[in-house]
Amino acid sequence: MKRVSSGQWSGAIFHAAAAVVVFLAWRLLGMPFPATLGRLIPLELALTALIIGRRPVSVLSPLFLGCFLLSAIFWASGPGMLLVASVSGVLASFPGMLTAAQGRAGLFRALLPIAPLIILLTLFTGDEPHHATITEGFVAPGAGLFGNLTAQHGDPTEGTTHHQQLYPLLLVPGYPLGIPGVRLLNLLFAAGAAVLLARLMAGEGMEETFARRTALLGMLMVPGIGILGLVYPGWCAVMLLTAGVLIGSGERPWGKRLVWLFLVSFLLFMVKTRFAGLSIGLLAALSVTSRGWRRWSIPVAAVAGILFLLALDMTVLDGRLFMVRYGNALTFRYLFANIFRRFPSVALGMLSSMVDGESGLLWRAPWLLAALAGLPALWRKSRTLFVWLGLPAVSYLAMLFLWMPMDWASAPTPPGRLLLPAAPILMASFGFMLRERSVRILVWISLAVSAAYLAFPSLRFNFFDGTDSLMAALWGRFSNLVEWLPSQVRPRLLPYLGWTLWAVLLIRLCTFRRGRLLPAGLMATALGIGVMAAHPRTSWEAEDIPPDYRTFCVDYPEERDPADRMHWISTVQRMLLMNDPRDSVRLPIQAAEGDTVEVTVRFISIPDAGPVPGILLSCGAEAESLIIASVHFEKEVLQRRDSLITLPWTAGYFSEITEVFRLRAGTPPCTLTIMPLGVGPIQGPAQGIYLHRVEVVR
Amino acid sequence: VLSAAFLLLTGVSAWSVSLAILLPLLLYAGVPATPVELTAAVVAALAAATGGGPTGEALVAVSSLLALAGSVSLARRLLLTAPILVLLLSGSMHMLPLVAAGAASATPGRPSRRWTMITAGAIACLALNGLPGVNREALPVTARCVARGTGAVWPDTITLDHSRPVLRLDFSAVAGSEVQMRVSAGGVRRHETVGLLELPGAAAALILPGDTILTFPAPDGAATLVLSMGWKPFNHPVLRFCGATAAGGPP
């Protein structure tokens, strides 16, 4: 990095001064959250001053400070400006952290400035309290330090957790300090993983400074930052994986490597069942890189080992390891159905993990464009890294998407959490691309997203409803942009195809003419997004209709947790329930008097102890109505499965109706009104119109 | 060509015109030369991506000022005041001192002097006009309302600050019924009025720091909850709407 001053202590002096400037500016400008962000961002800068020591200041740090001051002046201009100012403030210490990440303990030291932001600001939610409660069970059962949570979605029975026990056991040393304690241990796991990854890359010929910087960036960018320091086993798995790769690809005798790899593979499985994918990949890498009888002995030994473990589990451990949770016919039926019947969903999940607007990685981690572009270079420069990090990534991802084709994003936990264990190979390929100047733009855009996640942790929690929290903070929840982004919850071919081809083009631009055209490609992306966002909406996902355009109506289901919708048959997205006679939607449309307006409405209509509901549309001059009931899926399922299944009498289990209405527009300004019919005070709880989507064509 | 296409596709507004001037200035020689220009280009790209609105306009101003401070060419610096001038003329932001300081800062050769002049302009702007961009006439946030029996509830908690100072509550569907509303105010150093509840007609209720429960008959129309306290250094006024209920029908 370029230095603004080569003077000793200039880094420390600058960051200390910057802390004071940010602290005072926050108060002088009356910015919100003075007690949290107004203190934690200056603290981050002060801690950077502490860790940077005698090293000089980078040219980027004053630049980000200037950017903070300029955007802070405008913080009241729009809802997104506070976010921009906070991101600039957090980013101001990142160059210092990258400078400080040298030396033996550099990677541990570099995390110090952001530790308070992670530990104190991020909500203790998702799986975190569950892991911590299991930890508590080892030390002081029932003490209630973490809320004494018991049952969780995914548990096979009440009181039987679906989590493995080893990871919570590893957190025991942090227990006396409570939430900060268990989070601190996870920061250490991440730093440990980064140290091992840096050693691995340095061992393959990468310059040590670059290797450390790459490893630190791997922690600071999505998907790493999403759970950095949080009580999730992702970084622990990366640490074990890199340790396994270091051992497996090392110079030790083959027998010793095999024994150690079996141990690491077992530990990975014991940390979390899904990490068995990494175990398989590690053993496969050893098998591929071995010769003669050794190559074939590994799969045989692995199968024997698995059978031995299963036998041990059934006879001695009462199935606690595997059989109680997954050793049943339903599990295997589910897996086979995903492979043979639902493969399009599995493939869509794999594509969505990259381009989905809500959970896809490329939107929040554009550094992956360069990492994907760098894979051929990694194959040429270090076949060892390619094989040893690539095979575990492939087998892990195959297992993840076959096992969780719809909930690979694990919403509402941070995006990319489940994809992190597959990221080390991309970090390694990225390391070889980092020298290119144009690629650094991608780094700083990715770091800006990470800074947003650090300053406003709520932005990393999405609900699998088609709307990304970070995008909503910048564009608003009701922007037209939502219509143009790929979404696995609301799959449409054109956005998927368009953005996938565009991503491929950007990946190509990373290497074409040494990336000289990449900035132009990124600017074109921004302008394209701007054009999409600037246009008023003509199509509405019903739950996205803003309150200004509704009278009453309820978002259905009211809870945003995707677990409530995961098993729905007709659609898994939220809808707008109209079950009160006073409910209505009024959408403004551009039409002259007498114009014919074509409106396509998709909805579900459920009669429940009341008359068949209907829908009424009016555009000023005339009104049209349709009274119709959706078909309950139970009969269809019974015919297919030949077994008794009772499906709930709720919207997700009814067929969707699509109807096109042609209406004549009245006097401008024209408003399209949609109202329910056949709903009233005497009816069952499910009775009503569940509005899904409204498309207006003039 | 890029600017013309952008204007054509997005329509003419202060945001699009100022961006159409700014982008060619930043990208005239391909990849921007200095880190400051590169950062200004990234901020401009973000401004373009917002699709307009007050955040987009503020980002154009930030990008222009950054480029103004960091650009090496005098001619370019002088031209870079134009996007901010467009925003000023459109009336979307009151920041004449900042524009004047920006224009004046175009002449010195040293970046440190340019930064100093822009900072002085920003301080003058704050002293004379307060925070730029605070617009009480801006589109208000509307609270979501759900029917409950014969009444209604407004279930969401919504926080108002200077970036989002007005909340609109439509009572027309429950006119005449009794409304109970919980509001919380804070972030100020003295016990003074933070917000106002403005009902149709001339009625208004003052909201002081702390928790307040307001009970009133629902008007036939929309009421607004406004963060009325202006910008003051070392005060961070916040008004939190904590939900409301309109029980039963009209008496």
Short mmCIF file of C-alpha atoms in Angstrom, two decimals, chain A residues 326-521:
data_model
loop_
_atom_site.label_atom_id
_atom_site.label_comp_id
_atom_site.label_asym_id
_atom_site.label_seq_id
_atom_site.Cartn_x
_atom_site.Cartn_y
_atom_site.Cartn_z
CA TYR A 326 -30.48 -39.11 10.62
CA GLY A 327 -30.65 -42.91 10.80
CA ASN A 328 -34.20 -43.25 9.55
CA ALA A 329 -35.95 -44.01 6.27
CA LEU A 330 -37.36 -40.48 5.95
CA THR A 331 -33.88 -38.96 5.87
CA PHE A 332 -32.78 -41.22 3.03
CA ARG A 333 -36.04 -40.73 1.17
CA TYR A 334 -35.56 -36.97 1.45
CA LEU A 335 -32.00 -37.24 0.11
CA PHE A 336 -33.01 -39.49 -2.80
CA ALA A 337 -35.92 -37.17 -3.64
CA ASN A 338 -33.52 -34.24 -3.79
CA ILE A 339 -31.21 -36.13 -6.15
CA PHE A 340 -33.78 -37.71 -8.47
CA ARG A 341 -36.92 -35.57 -8.23
CA ARG A 342 -35.88 -32.10 -7.16
CA PHE A 343 -32.64 -31.69 -9.03
CA PRO A 344 -33.81 -28.42 -10.71
CA SER A 345 -34.26 -26.97 -7.19
CA VAL A 346 -30.78 -28.20 -6.21
CA ALA A 347 -29.27 -26.61 -9.34
CA LEU A 348 -31.19 -23.38 -8.74
CA GLY A 349 -29.83 -23.32 -5.18
CA MET A 350 -26.26 -23.68 -6.47
CA LEU A 351 -26.71 -20.82 -8.94
CA SER A 352 -28.55 -18.71 -6.36
CA SER A 353 -25.67 -19.02 -3.91
CA MET A 354 -23.81 -16.71 -6.30
CA VAL A 355 -26.40 -14.42 -7.93
CA ASP A 356 -29.47 -14.36 -5.64
CA GLY A 357 -30.10 -10.73 -4.67
CA GLU A 358 -30.87 -11.60 -1.08
CA SER A 359 -28.31 -14.28 -0.21
CA GLY A 360 -26.03 -14.66 -3.24
CA LEU A 361 -22.38 -13.96 -2.57
CA LEU A 362 -21.43 -11.92 -5.64
CA TRP A 363 -23.59 -8.95 -4.59
CA ARG A 364 -21.92 -8.59 -1.21
CA ALA A 365 -18.52 -10.10 -2.00
CA PRO A 366 -17.45 -8.97 -5.49
CA TRP A 367 -13.90 -10.11 -4.63
CA LEU A 368 -15.20 -13.56 -5.58
CA LEU A 369 -15.30 -12.42 -9.23
CA ALA A 370 -11.51 -12.12 -9.11
CA ALA A 371 -11.20 -15.33 -7.07
CA LEU A 372 -13.19 -17.30 -9.64
CA ALA A 373 -11.17 -15.70 -12.43
CA GLY A 374 -7.99 -16.73 -10.61
CA LEU A 375 -8.80 -20.46 -10.38
CA PRO A 376 -6.98 -21.34 -13.65
CA ALA A 377 -3.95 -19.43 -12.36
CA LEU A 378 -4.12 -21.38 -9.10
CA TRP A 379 -4.19 -24.65 -11.08
CA ARG A 380 -1.05 -23.55 -12.94
CA LYS A 381 0.85 -22.10 -9.97
CA SER A 382 -0.05 -24.49 -7.17
CA ARG A 383 -1.70 -27.78 -8.01
CA THR A 384 -1.35 -28.84 -4.37
CA LEU A 385 -3.56 -25.98 -3.13
CA PHE A 386 -6.01 -26.53 -5.98
CA VAL A 387 -6.49 -30.23 -5.18
CA TRP A 388 -6.29 -30.06 -1.38
CA LEU A 389 -8.61 -27.09 -1.00
CA GLY A 390 -10.72 -27.80 -4.08
CA LEU A 391 -11.85 -31.36 -3.36
CA PRO A 392 -13.15 -30.60 0.17
CA ALA A 393 -14.95 -27.53 -1.23
CA VAL A 394 -16.63 -29.55 -3.99
CA SER A 395 -17.72 -32.43 -1.75
CA TYR A 396 -18.91 -30.02 0.96
CA LEU A 397 -20.97 -27.97 -1.51
CA ALA A 398 -22.43 -31.10 -3.10
CA MET A 399 -23.52 -32.30 0.34
CA LEU A 400 -24.87 -28.87 1.32
CA PHE A 401 -26.99 -28.34 -1.78
CA LEU A 402 -28.30 -31.91 -1.87
CA TRP A 403 -29.17 -31.71 1.80
CA MET A 404 -30.51 -28.15 1.84
CA PRO A 405 -31.57 -27.11 -1.69
CA MET A 406 -33.97 -24.47 -0.36
CA ASP A 407 -32.36 -23.38 2.91
CA TRP A 408 -28.67 -23.32 1.96
CA ALA A 409 -28.79 -19.60 2.81
CA SER A 410 -29.84 -20.50 6.36
CA ALA A 411 -31.86 -17.31 6.67
CA PRO A 412 -32.22 -15.37 8.90
CA THR A 413 -28.59 -16.04 9.91
CA PRO A 414 -25.81 -14.09 8.08
CA PRO A 415 -25.59 -14.70 4.32
CA GLY A 416 -22.86 -17.07 3.19
CA ARG A 417 -22.51 -18.63 6.64
CA LEU A 418 -22.91 -22.15 5.28
CA LEU A 419 -20.72 -21.44 2.24
CA LEU A 420 -17.70 -20.30 4.29
CA PRO A 421 -16.05 -23.76 4.65
CA ALA A 422 -15.82 -23.90 0.83
CA ALA A 423 -14.19 -20.45 0.60
CA PRO A 424 -10.48 -21.23 1.36
CA ILE A 425 -9.78 -22.31 -2.23
CA LEU A 426 -11.23 -19.00 -3.45
CA MET A 427 -9.13 -17.11 -0.91
CA ALA A 428 -6.03 -18.90 -2.24
CA SER A 429 -6.83 -18.15 -5.89
CA PHE A 430 -7.66 -14.58 -4.92
CA GLY A 431 -4.22 -14.26 -3.31
CA PHE A 432 -2.63 -14.81 -6.71
CA MET A 433 -4.84 -12.10 -8.26
CA LEU A 434 -4.24 -9.47 -5.57
CA ARG A 435 -1.28 -7.91 -7.37
CA GLU A 436 -3.53 -6.61 -10.16
CA ARG A 437 -4.45 -2.97 -9.50
CA SER A 438 -7.95 -3.21 -10.94
CA VAL A 439 -8.79 -6.16 -8.66
CA ARG A 440 -8.21 -3.97 -5.61
CA ILE A 441 -11.37 -2.03 -6.43
CA LEU A 442 -13.27 -5.27 -5.82
CA VAL A 443 -11.47 -5.65 -2.48
CA TRP A 444 -12.49 -2.22 -1.26
CA ILE A 445 -16.09 -2.60 -2.42
CA SER A 446 -16.24 -5.94 -0.56
CA LEU A 447 -14.67 -4.34 2.50
CA ALA A 448 -17.24 -1.54 2.34
CA VAL A 449 -20.02 -4.17 2.55
CA SER A 450 -18.21 -5.74 5.52
CA ALA A 451 -17.95 -2.33 7.18
CA ALA A 452 -21.71 -1.94 6.72
CA TYR A 453 -22.23 -5.35 8.39
CA LEU A 454 -19.97 -4.29 11.28
CA ALA A 455 -21.61 -0.90 11.84
CA PHE A 456 -25.18 -2.12 11.36
CA PRO A 457 -25.21 -5.85 12.16
CA SER A 458 -28.96 -6.09 11.53
CA LEU A 459 -28.22 -5.61 7.81
CA ARG A 460 -26.73 -9.09 7.61
CA PHE A 461 -29.94 -10.79 8.67
CA ASN A 462 -32.31 -11.64 5.82
CA PHE A 463 -35.59 -13.51 5.94
CA PHE A 464 -35.71 -15.34 2.61
CA ASP A 465 -38.55 -13.13 1.46
CA GLY A 466 -36.87 -11.66 -1.63
CA THR A 467 -35.71 -8.42 0.03
CA ASP A 468 -32.13 -7.90 1.16
CA SER A 469 -31.73 -5.77 4.29
CA LEU A 470 -28.61 -3.94 3.06
CA MET A 471 -30.19 -3.14 -0.31
CA ALA A 472 -33.39 -2.02 1.43
CA ALA A 473 -31.31 0.39 3.56
CA LEU A 474 -29.96 2.05 0.42
CA TRP A 475 -32.80 1.74 -2.08
CA GLY A 476 -35.79 1.43 0.21
CA ARG A 477 -37.96 -1.63 0.61
CA PHE A 478 -40.28 -0.72 -2.23
CA SER A 479 -37.76 0.04 -4.98
CA ASN A 480 -38.30 -1.17 -8.54
CA LEU A 481 -34.83 -2.75 -8.34
CA VAL A 482 -36.30 -5.75 -6.50
CA GLU A 483 -38.15 -6.70 -9.70
CA TRP A 484 -34.86 -7.01 -11.61
CA LEU A 485 -32.81 -9.06 -9.16
CA PRO A 486 -32.67 -12.88 -9.17
CA SER A 487 -34.44 -14.40 -6.20
CA GLN A 488 -34.80 -18.06 -5.33
CA VAL A 489 -37.98 -17.26 -3.43
CA ARG A 490 -39.47 -15.52 -6.47
CA PRO A 491 -37.72 -17.31 -9.35
CA ARG A 492 -37.98 -15.64 -12.77
CA LEU A 493 -35.89 -16.74 -15.73
CA LEU A 494 -34.85 -13.37 -17.18
CA PRO A 495 -33.14 -11.85 -14.11
CA TYR A 496 -31.31 -15.15 -13.45
CA LEU A 497 -30.12 -15.44 -17.03
CA GLY A 498 -29.17 -11.78 -17.35
CA TRP A 499 -27.20 -11.49 -14.11
CA THR A 500 -25.49 -14.87 -14.56
CA LEU A 501 -24.23 -13.85 -18.00
CA TRP A 502 -23.19 -10.46 -16.63
CA ALA A 503 -21.27 -12.14 -13.78
CA VAL A 504 -19.49 -14.38 -16.30
CA LEU A 505 -18.55 -11.27 -18.31
CA LEU A 506 -17.18 -9.52 -15.20
CA ILE A 507 -15.18 -12.64 -14.27
CA ARG A 508 -13.68 -12.60 -17.76
CA LEU A 509 -12.91 -8.89 -17.44
CA CYS A 510 -10.87 -9.58 -14.27
CA THR A 511 -8.19 -11.27 -16.39
CA PHE A 512 -8.78 -9.77 -19.85
CA ARG A 513 -5.97 -7.28 -20.61
CA ARG A 514 -4.89 -7.53 -16.94
CA GLY A 515 -8.26 -6.26 -15.77
CA ARG A 516 -8.03 -2.85 -17.44
CA LEU A 517 -11.67 -2.96 -18.51
CA LEU A 518 -12.97 -4.18 -15.14
CA PRO A 519 -13.64 -0.64 -13.72
CA ALA A 520 -15.68 0.14 -16.83
CA GLY A 521 -17.65 -3.09 -16.30
#
